[in-house]
Coordinates of C-alpha atoms in Angstrom, one line a residue:
X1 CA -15.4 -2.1 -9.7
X2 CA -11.9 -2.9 -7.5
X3 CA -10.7 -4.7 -5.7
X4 CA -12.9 -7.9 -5.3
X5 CA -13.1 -8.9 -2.1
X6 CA -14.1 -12.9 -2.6
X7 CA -14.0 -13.7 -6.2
X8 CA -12.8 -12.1 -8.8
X9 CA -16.4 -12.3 -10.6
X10 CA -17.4 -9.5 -8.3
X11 CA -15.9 -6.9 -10.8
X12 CA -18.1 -7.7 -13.7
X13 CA -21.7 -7.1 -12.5
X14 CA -24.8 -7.3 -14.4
X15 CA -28.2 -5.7 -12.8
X16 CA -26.4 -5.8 -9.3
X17 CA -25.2 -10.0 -9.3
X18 CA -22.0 -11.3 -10.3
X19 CA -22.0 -13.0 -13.3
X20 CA -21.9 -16.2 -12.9
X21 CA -18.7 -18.8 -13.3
X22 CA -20.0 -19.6 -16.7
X23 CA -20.1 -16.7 -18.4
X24 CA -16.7 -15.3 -16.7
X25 CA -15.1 -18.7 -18.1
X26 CA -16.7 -18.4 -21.4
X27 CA -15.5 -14.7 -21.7
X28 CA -12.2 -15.1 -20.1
X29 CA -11.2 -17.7 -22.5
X30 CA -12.8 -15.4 -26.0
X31 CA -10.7 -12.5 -24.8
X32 CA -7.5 -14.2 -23.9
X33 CA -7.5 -16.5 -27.4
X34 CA -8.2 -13.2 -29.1
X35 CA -5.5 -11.1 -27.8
X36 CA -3.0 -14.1 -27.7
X37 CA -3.9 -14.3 -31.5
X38 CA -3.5 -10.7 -32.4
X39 CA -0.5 -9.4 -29.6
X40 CA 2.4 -7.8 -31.1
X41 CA 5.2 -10.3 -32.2
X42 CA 8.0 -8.4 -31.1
X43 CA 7.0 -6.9 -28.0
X44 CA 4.8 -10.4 -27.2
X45 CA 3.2 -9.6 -24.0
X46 CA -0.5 -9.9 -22.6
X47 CA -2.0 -7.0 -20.7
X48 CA -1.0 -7.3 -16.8
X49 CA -4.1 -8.6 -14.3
X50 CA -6.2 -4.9 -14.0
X51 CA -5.8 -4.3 -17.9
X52 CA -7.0 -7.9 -19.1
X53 CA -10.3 -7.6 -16.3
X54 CA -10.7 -3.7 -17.9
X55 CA -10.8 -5.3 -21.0
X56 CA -12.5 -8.4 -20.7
X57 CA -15.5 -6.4 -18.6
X58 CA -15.9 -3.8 -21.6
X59 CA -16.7 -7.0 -23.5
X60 CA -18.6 -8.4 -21.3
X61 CA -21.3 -5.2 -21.1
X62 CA -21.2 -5.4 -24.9
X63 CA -22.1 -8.8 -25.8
X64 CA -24.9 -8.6 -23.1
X65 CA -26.1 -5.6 -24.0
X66 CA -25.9 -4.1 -21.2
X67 CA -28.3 -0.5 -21.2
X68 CA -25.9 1.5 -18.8
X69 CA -22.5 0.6 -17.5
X70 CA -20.9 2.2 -14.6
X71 CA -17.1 2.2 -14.5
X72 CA -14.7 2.5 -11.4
X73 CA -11.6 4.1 -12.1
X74 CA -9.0 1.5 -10.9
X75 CA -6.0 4.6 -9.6
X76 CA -6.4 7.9 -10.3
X77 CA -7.7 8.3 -13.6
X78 CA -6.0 10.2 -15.9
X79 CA -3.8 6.9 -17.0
X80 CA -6.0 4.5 -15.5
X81 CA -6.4 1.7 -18.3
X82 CA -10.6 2.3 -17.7
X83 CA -10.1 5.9 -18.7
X84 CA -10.6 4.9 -22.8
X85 CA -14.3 6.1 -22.9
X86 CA -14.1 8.9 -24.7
X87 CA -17.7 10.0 -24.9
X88 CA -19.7 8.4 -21.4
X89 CA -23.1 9.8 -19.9
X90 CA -21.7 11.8 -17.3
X91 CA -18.8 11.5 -14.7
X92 CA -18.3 11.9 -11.1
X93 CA -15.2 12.2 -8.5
X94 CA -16.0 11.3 -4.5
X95 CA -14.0 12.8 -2.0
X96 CA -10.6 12.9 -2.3
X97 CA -8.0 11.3 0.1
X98 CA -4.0 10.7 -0.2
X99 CA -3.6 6.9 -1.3
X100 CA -1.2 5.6 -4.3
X101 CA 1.2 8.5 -4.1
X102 CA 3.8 6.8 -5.8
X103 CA 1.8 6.8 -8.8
X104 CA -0.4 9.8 -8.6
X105 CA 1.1 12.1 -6.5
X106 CA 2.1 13.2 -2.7
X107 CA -0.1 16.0 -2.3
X108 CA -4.1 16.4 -3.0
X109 CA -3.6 19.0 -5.5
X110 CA -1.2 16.3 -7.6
X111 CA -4.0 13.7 -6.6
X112 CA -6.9 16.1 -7.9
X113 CA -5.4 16.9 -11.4
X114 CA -5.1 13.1 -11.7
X115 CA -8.7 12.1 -10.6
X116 CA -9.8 15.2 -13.0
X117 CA -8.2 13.4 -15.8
X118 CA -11.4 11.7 -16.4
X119 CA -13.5 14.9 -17.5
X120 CA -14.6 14.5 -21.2
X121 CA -15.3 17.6 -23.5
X122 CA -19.0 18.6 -23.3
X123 CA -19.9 15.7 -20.8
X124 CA -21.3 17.0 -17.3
X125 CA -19.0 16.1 -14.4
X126 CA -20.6 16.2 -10.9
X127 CA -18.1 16.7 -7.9
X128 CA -18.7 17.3 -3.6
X129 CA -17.6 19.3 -1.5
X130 CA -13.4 19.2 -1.5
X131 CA -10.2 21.2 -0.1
X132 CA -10.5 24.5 -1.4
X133 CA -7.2 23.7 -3.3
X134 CA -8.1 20.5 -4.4
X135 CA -11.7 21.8 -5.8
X136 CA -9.6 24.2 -7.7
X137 CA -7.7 22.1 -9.8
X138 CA -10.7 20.1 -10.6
X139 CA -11.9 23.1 -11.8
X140 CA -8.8 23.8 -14.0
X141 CA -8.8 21.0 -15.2
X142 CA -12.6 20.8 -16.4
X143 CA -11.9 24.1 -18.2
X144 CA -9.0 22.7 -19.8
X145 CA -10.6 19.7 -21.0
X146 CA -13.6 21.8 -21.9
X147 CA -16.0 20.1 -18.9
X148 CA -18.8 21.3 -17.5
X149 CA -18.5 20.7 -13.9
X150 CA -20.6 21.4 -11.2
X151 CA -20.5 20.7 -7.2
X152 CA -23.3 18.5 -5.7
X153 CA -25.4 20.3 -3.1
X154 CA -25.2 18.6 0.5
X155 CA -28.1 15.4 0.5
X156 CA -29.9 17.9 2.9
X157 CA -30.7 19.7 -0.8
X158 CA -32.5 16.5 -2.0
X159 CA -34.7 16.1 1.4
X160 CA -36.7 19.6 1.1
X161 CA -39.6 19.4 3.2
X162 CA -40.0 15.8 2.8
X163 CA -38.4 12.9 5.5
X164 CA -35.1 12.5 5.8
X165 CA -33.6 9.9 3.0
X166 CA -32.9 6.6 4.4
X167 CA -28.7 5.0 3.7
X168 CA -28.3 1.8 3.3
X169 CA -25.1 2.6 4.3
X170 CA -24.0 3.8 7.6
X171 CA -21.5 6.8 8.2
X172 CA -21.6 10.4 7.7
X173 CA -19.5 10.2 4.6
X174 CA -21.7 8.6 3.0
X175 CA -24.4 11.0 2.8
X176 CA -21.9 13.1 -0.1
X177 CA -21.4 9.3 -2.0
X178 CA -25.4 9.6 -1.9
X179 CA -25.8 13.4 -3.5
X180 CA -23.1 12.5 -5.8
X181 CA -25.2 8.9 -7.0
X182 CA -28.4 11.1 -7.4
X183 CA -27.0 13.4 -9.7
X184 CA -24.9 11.0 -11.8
X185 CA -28.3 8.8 -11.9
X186 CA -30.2 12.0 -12.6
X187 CA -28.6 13.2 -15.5
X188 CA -28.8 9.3 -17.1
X189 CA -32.7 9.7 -16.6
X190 CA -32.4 13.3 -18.6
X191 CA -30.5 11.5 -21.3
X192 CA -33.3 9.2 -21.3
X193 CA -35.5 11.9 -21.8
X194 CA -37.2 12.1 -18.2
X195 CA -38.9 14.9 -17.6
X196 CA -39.4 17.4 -14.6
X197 CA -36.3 16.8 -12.8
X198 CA -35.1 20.5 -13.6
X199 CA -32.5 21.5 -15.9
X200 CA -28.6 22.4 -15.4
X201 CA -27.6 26.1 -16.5
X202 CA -24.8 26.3 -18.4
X203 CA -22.0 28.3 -17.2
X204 CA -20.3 31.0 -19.8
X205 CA -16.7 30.4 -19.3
X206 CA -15.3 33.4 -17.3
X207 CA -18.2 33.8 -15.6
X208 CA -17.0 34.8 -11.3
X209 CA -19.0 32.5 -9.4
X210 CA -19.7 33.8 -5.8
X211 CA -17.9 32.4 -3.0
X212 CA -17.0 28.7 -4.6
X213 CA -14.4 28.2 -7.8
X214 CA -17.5 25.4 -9.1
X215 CA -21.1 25.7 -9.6
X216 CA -24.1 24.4 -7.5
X217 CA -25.6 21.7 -9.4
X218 CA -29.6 22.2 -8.5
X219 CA -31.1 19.8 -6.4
X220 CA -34.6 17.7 -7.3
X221 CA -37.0 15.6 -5.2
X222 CA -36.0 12.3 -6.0
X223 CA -37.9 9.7 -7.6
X224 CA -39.4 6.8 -5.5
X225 CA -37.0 4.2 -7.2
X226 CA -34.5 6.8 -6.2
X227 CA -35.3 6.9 -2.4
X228 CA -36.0 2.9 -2.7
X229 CA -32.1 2.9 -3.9
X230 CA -30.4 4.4 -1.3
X231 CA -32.7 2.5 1.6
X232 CA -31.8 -1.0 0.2
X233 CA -28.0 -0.2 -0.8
X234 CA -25.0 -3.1 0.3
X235 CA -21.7 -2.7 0.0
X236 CA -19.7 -5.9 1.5
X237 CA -17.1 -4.6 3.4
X238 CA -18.2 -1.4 4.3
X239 CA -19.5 -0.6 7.5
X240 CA -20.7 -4.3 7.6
X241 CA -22.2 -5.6 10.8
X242 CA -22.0 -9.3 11.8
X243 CA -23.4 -10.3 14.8
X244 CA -22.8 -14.1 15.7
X245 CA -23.9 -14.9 19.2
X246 CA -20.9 -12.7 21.8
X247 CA -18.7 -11.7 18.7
X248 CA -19.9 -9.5 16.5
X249 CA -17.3 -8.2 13.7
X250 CA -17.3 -4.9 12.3
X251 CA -15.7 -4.7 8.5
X252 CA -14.9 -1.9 7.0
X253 CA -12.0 -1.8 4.4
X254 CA -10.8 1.7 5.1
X255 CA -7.5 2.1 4.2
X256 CA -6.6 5.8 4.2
X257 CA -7.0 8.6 6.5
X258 CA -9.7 10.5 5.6
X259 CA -11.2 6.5 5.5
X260 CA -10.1 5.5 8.7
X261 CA -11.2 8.7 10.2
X262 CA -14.8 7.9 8.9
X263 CA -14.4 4.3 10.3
X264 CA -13.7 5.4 13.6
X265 CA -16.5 7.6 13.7
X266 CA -18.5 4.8 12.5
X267 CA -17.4 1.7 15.4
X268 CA -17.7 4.6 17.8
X269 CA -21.1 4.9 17.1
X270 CA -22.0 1.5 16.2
X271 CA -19.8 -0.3 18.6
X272 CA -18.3 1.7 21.6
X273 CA -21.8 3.9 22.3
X274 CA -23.6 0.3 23.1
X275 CA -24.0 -0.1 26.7
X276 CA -21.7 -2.4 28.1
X277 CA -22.9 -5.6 29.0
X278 CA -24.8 -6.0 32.4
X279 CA -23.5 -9.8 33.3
X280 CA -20.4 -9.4 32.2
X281 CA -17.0 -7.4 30.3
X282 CA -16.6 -6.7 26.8
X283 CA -13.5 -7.0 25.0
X284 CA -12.6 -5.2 22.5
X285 CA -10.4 -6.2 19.1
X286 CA -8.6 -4.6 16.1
X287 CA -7.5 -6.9 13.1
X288 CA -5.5 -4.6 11.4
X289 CA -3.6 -5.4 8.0
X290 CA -2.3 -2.4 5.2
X291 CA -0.7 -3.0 2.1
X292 CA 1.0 -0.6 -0.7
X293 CA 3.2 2.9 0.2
X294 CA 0.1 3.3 3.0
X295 CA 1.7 5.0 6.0
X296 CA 0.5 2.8 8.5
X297 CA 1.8 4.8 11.8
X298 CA -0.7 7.4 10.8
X299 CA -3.3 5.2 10.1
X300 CA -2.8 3.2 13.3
X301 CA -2.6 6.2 15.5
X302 CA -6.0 7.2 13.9
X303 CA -7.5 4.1 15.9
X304 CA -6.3 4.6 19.7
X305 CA -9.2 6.0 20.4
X306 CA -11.2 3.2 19.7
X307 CA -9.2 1.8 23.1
X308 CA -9.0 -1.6 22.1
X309 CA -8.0 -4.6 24.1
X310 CA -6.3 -6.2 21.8
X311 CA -4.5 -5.6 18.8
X312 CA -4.3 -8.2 15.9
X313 CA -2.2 -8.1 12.8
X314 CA -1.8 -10.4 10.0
X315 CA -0.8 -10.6 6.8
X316 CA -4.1 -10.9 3.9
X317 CA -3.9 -14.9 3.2
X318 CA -6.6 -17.0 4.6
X319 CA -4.3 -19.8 5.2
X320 CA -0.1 -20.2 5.1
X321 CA -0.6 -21.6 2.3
X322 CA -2.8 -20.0 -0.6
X323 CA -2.7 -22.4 -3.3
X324 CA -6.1 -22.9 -2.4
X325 CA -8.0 -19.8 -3.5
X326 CA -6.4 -18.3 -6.3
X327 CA -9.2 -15.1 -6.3
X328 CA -7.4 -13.9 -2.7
X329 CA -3.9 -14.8 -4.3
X330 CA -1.1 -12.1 -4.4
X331 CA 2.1 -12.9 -6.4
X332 CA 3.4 -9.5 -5.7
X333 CA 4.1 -9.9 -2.1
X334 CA 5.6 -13.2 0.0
X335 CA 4.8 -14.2 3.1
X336 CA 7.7 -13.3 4.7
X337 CA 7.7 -9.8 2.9
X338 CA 3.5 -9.4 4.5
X339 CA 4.6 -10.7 8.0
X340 CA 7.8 -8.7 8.3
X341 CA 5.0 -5.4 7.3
X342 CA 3.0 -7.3 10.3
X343 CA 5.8 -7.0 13.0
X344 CA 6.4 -3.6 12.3
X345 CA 3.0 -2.9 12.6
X346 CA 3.2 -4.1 15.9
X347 CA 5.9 -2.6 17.0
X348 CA 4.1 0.9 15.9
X349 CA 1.2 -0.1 17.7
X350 CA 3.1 -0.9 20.9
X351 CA 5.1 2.2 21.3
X352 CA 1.7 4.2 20.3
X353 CA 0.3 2.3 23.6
X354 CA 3.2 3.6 25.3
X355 CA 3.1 7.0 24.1
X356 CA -0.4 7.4 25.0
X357 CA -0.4 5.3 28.4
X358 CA 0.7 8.0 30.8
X359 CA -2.2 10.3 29.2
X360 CA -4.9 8.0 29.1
X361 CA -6.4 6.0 31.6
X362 CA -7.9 3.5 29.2
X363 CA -4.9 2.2 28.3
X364 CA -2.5 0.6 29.8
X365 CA 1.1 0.4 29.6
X366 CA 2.2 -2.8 27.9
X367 CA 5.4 -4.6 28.2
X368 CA 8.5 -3.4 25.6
X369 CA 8.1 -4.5 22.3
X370 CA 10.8 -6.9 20.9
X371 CA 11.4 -10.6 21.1
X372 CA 11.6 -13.2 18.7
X373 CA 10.0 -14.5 15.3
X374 CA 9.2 -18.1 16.8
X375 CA 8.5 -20.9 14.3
X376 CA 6.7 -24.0 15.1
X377 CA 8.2 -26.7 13.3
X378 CA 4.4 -29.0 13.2
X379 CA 2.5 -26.3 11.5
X380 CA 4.5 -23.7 10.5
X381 CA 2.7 -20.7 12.7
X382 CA 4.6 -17.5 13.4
X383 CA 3.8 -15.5 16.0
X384 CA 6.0 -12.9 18.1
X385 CA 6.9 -13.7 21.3
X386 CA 6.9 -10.1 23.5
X387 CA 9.0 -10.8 26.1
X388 CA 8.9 -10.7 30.1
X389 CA 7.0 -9.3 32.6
X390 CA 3.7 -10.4 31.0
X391 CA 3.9 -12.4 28.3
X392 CA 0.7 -14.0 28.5
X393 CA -1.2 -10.5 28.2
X394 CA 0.3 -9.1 25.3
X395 CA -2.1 -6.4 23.8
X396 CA -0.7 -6.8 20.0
X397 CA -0.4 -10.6 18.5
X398 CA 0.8 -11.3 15.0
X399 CA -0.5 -14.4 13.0
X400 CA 0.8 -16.0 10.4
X401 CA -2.6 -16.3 8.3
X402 CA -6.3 -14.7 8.7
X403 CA -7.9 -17.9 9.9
X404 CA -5.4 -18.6 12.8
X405 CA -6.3 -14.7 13.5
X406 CA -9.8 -15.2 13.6
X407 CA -10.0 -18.7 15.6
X408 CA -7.7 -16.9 18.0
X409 CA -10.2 -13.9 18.7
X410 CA -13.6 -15.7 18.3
X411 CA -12.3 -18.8 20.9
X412 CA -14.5 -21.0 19.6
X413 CA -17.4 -18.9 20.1
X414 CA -18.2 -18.2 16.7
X415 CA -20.5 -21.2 15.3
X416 CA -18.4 -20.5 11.9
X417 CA -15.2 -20.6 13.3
X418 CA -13.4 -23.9 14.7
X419 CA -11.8 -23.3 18.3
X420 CA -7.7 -22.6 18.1
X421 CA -6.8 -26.3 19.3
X422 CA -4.9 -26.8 22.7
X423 CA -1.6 -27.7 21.0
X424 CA -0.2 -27.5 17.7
X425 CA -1.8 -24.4 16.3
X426 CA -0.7 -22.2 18.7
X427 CA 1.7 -24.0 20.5
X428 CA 3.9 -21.4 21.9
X429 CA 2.5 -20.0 25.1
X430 CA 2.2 -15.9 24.2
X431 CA -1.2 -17.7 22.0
X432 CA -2.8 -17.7 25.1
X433 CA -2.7 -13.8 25.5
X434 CA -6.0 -12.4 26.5
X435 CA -7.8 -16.1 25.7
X436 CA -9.7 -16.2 29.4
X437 CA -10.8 -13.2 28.5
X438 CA -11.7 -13.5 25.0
X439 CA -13.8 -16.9 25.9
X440 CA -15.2 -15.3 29.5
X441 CA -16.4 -11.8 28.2
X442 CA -20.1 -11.3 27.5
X443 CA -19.4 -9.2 24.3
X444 CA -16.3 -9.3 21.8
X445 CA -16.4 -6.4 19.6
X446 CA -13.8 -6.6 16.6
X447 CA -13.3 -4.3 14.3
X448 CA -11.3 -5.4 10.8
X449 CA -10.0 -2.7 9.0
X450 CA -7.0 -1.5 6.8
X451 CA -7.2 -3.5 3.8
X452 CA -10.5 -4.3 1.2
X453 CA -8.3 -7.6 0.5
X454 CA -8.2 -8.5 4.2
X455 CA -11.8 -7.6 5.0
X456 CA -12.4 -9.9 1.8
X457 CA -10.4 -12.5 3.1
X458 CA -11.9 -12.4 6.7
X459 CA -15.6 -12.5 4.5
X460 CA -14.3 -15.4 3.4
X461 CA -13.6 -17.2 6.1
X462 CA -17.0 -16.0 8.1
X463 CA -19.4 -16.5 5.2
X464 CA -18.5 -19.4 3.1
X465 CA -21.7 -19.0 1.0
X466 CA -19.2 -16.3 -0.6
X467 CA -17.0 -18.1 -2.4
X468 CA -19.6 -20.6 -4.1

């Protein structure tokens, strides 16, 4: 799977665990000799970062014999250096959102003939439910490559009489990523030769299929080992709750719209329908980071109606510098490339406030975006200055690095966290924007989202067992 949100041994899983440090050395090292041995000796390159893991993990499953592998398409799919299987169990394609459109696409239909891309001939492909238009280029392109595919019935199907099935995961979208995991695990088991789990029909091509362009797979009663699945499923970084003592961060690594529309539902529910705290205010905080072509206006207006206090952006490095943990480290982008991203972001998110202030009595009207990138010459923190009347209440701050962020909101309140000192780390006084609140209020919700490598980087920070 990708990204990894810690270490980079998070990709290559065996029976659910990370394999350890030893065996990624010891396979790291066997596939790099080899291809450095054999790599063409005009054209002498090694595969880029993505293709070398691809390959490495391929070798990984067979030297350890794995029994099943599931494979996450890295973007897209039908170029996607994973998409080399040519014969697999059975495939599957979640819902659909716009994201990488400078490689696959601007619209959903160009997005859908990419995902579809990774239909094989003759191997079932399980879909749910999608844009009419989007579901029908799926479908043309199953017919062209000779795919049977067929649409998962709602999870409601798989519950029949029986109790509703349990999600590990929260949201509503993730009862469809349920459906879809029971049928992909479903037809394994009929490889396996498992019986009573009902049969798919085949479907004559031509055949007119009433009122959808793809078939309804049948639904079955799942197995107990099913049922136990979906109960005790964890994802890190999706709809993850810590709660330390007042602060409790929500992480979710949305970072499209249909995503951040399903996050928002989520905090709402999780977060903002809490009753407020008798014996005292709660505050309310969104660490916000994108990276890529992501239109982030869009994806930032999507969260105004969580009504947050405050408004943090920053770029996805734990510290200024990142020497230091080479899993979190991006040579693609600099620092001053992420934190220029980070000031526009908070410019958007300002002149969202004021475009919404004169509607909504939540929020109020901050002070004009603007001022000045100030440097601090002792440790090198960047942080933008809005200007008078009320520069000590600023309701978006940008940091220079995730762990000034986070020492910033928690005030010293989370045991994990060390308190922003007095001077030096923040010396500039804008730092102490919304910091009598942030240390006074009974509850400080925050929610971090945007960015799978920020959430990772924040998981870093709050759960040092991580990293080991």
């Amino acid at each position: 799977s990708s990204p990894h949100l810690v270490q980079v041994r998070e990709r290559i899983r065996i029976n659910g665990q990370p394999i350890s440090k030893e065996l990624f050395s010891k396979y790291f090292w066997l596939v790099y000799n080899r291809l450095e041995e054999t790599k063409d000796p005009v054209n002498a390159s090694m595969p880029a970062y993505f293709r070398f893991l691809t390959i490495m993990a391929f070798h990984v499953f067979l030297q350890e014999k794995v029994d099943l592998a599931v494979v996450e398409v890295g973007i897209g799919g039908a170029y996607d250096c994973t998409n080399i299987i040519r014969a697999p169990v059975v495939c599957g394609v979640s819902s659909l959102g716009i994201d990488h459109t400078s490689i696959l696409g601007d619209t959903m239909e160009k997005i859908a003939w990419q995902k579809g891309g990774i239909f094989k001939p003759g191997v079932p492909a399980f879909t749910v439910a999608q844009p009419e238009r989007s579901l029908e280029v799926l479908r043309d392109r199953a017919r062209e490559l000779e795919c049977p595919l067929y649409l998962c019935p709602d999870l409601d199907a798989f519950e029949g009489s029986c109790r509703a099935l349990e999600l590990g995961l929260a949201g509503a979208h993730q009862r469809s990523n349920a459906a879809l995991a029971l049928q992909l695990a479903w037809t394994w088991l009929q490889r396996r030769g498992w019986q009573g789990l009902g049969e798919l029909k085949e479907v004559l091509p031509g055949t007119e299929l009433t009122g959808r362009p793809v078939p309804l797979a049948p639904a079955f009663r799942p197995t107990d080992a099913m049922i136990q699945g979906l109960r005790d499923t964890e994802w890190l970084g999706r709809t993850q709750v810590l709660p330390r003592g007042p602060v409790t961060w929500y992480l979710d690594g949305a970072h499209t719209t249909s995503s951040v529309q399903a996050c928002v539902r989520w905090f709402r529910q999780a977060a903002l329908n809490q009753e407020k705290p008798h014996d005292g205010s709660e505050v309310r905080v969104l660490l916000f980071n994108a990276t890529g072509d992501r239109d982030t206006a869009a994806l930032l207006k999507l969260l105004l109606p969580c009504h947050f206090d405050y408004a943090v952006f920053c770029p996805n490095f734990t510290q200024v510098s990142v020497t230091s943990n080479a899993d979190q480290q991006n040579f693609n982008v600099t620092l001053e490339n992420a934190l220029t991203r980070c000031l526009e972001n908070q410019q958007t998110w300002t002149r969202l406030l004021e475009e919404k202030g004169g509607q909504d009595p939540w929020l109020p009207v901050p002070g004009r975006a603007g001022g000045l990138l100030q440097p601090a010459p002792a440790r090198g923190t960047l942080l933008l200055v809005p200007p008078a009347p009320r520069p000590l209440n600023s309701p978006a701050l940008v940091f220079p690095c995730l762990a000034q962020a986070l020492r910033w909101v928690a005030q010293g309140r989370d045991p994990r966290l060390a308190a922003p000192a007095a001077t030096g780390a923040h010396p500039h006084p804008a730092a102490s924007s919304g910091a009598v609140l942030l240390r006074e209020a009974a509850a400080v919700r925050v929610l971090v989202t945007g960015s799978l490598h920020l959430v990772g980087g924040v998981l870093r920070l709050l759960d040092p067992a991580l990293s080991q």
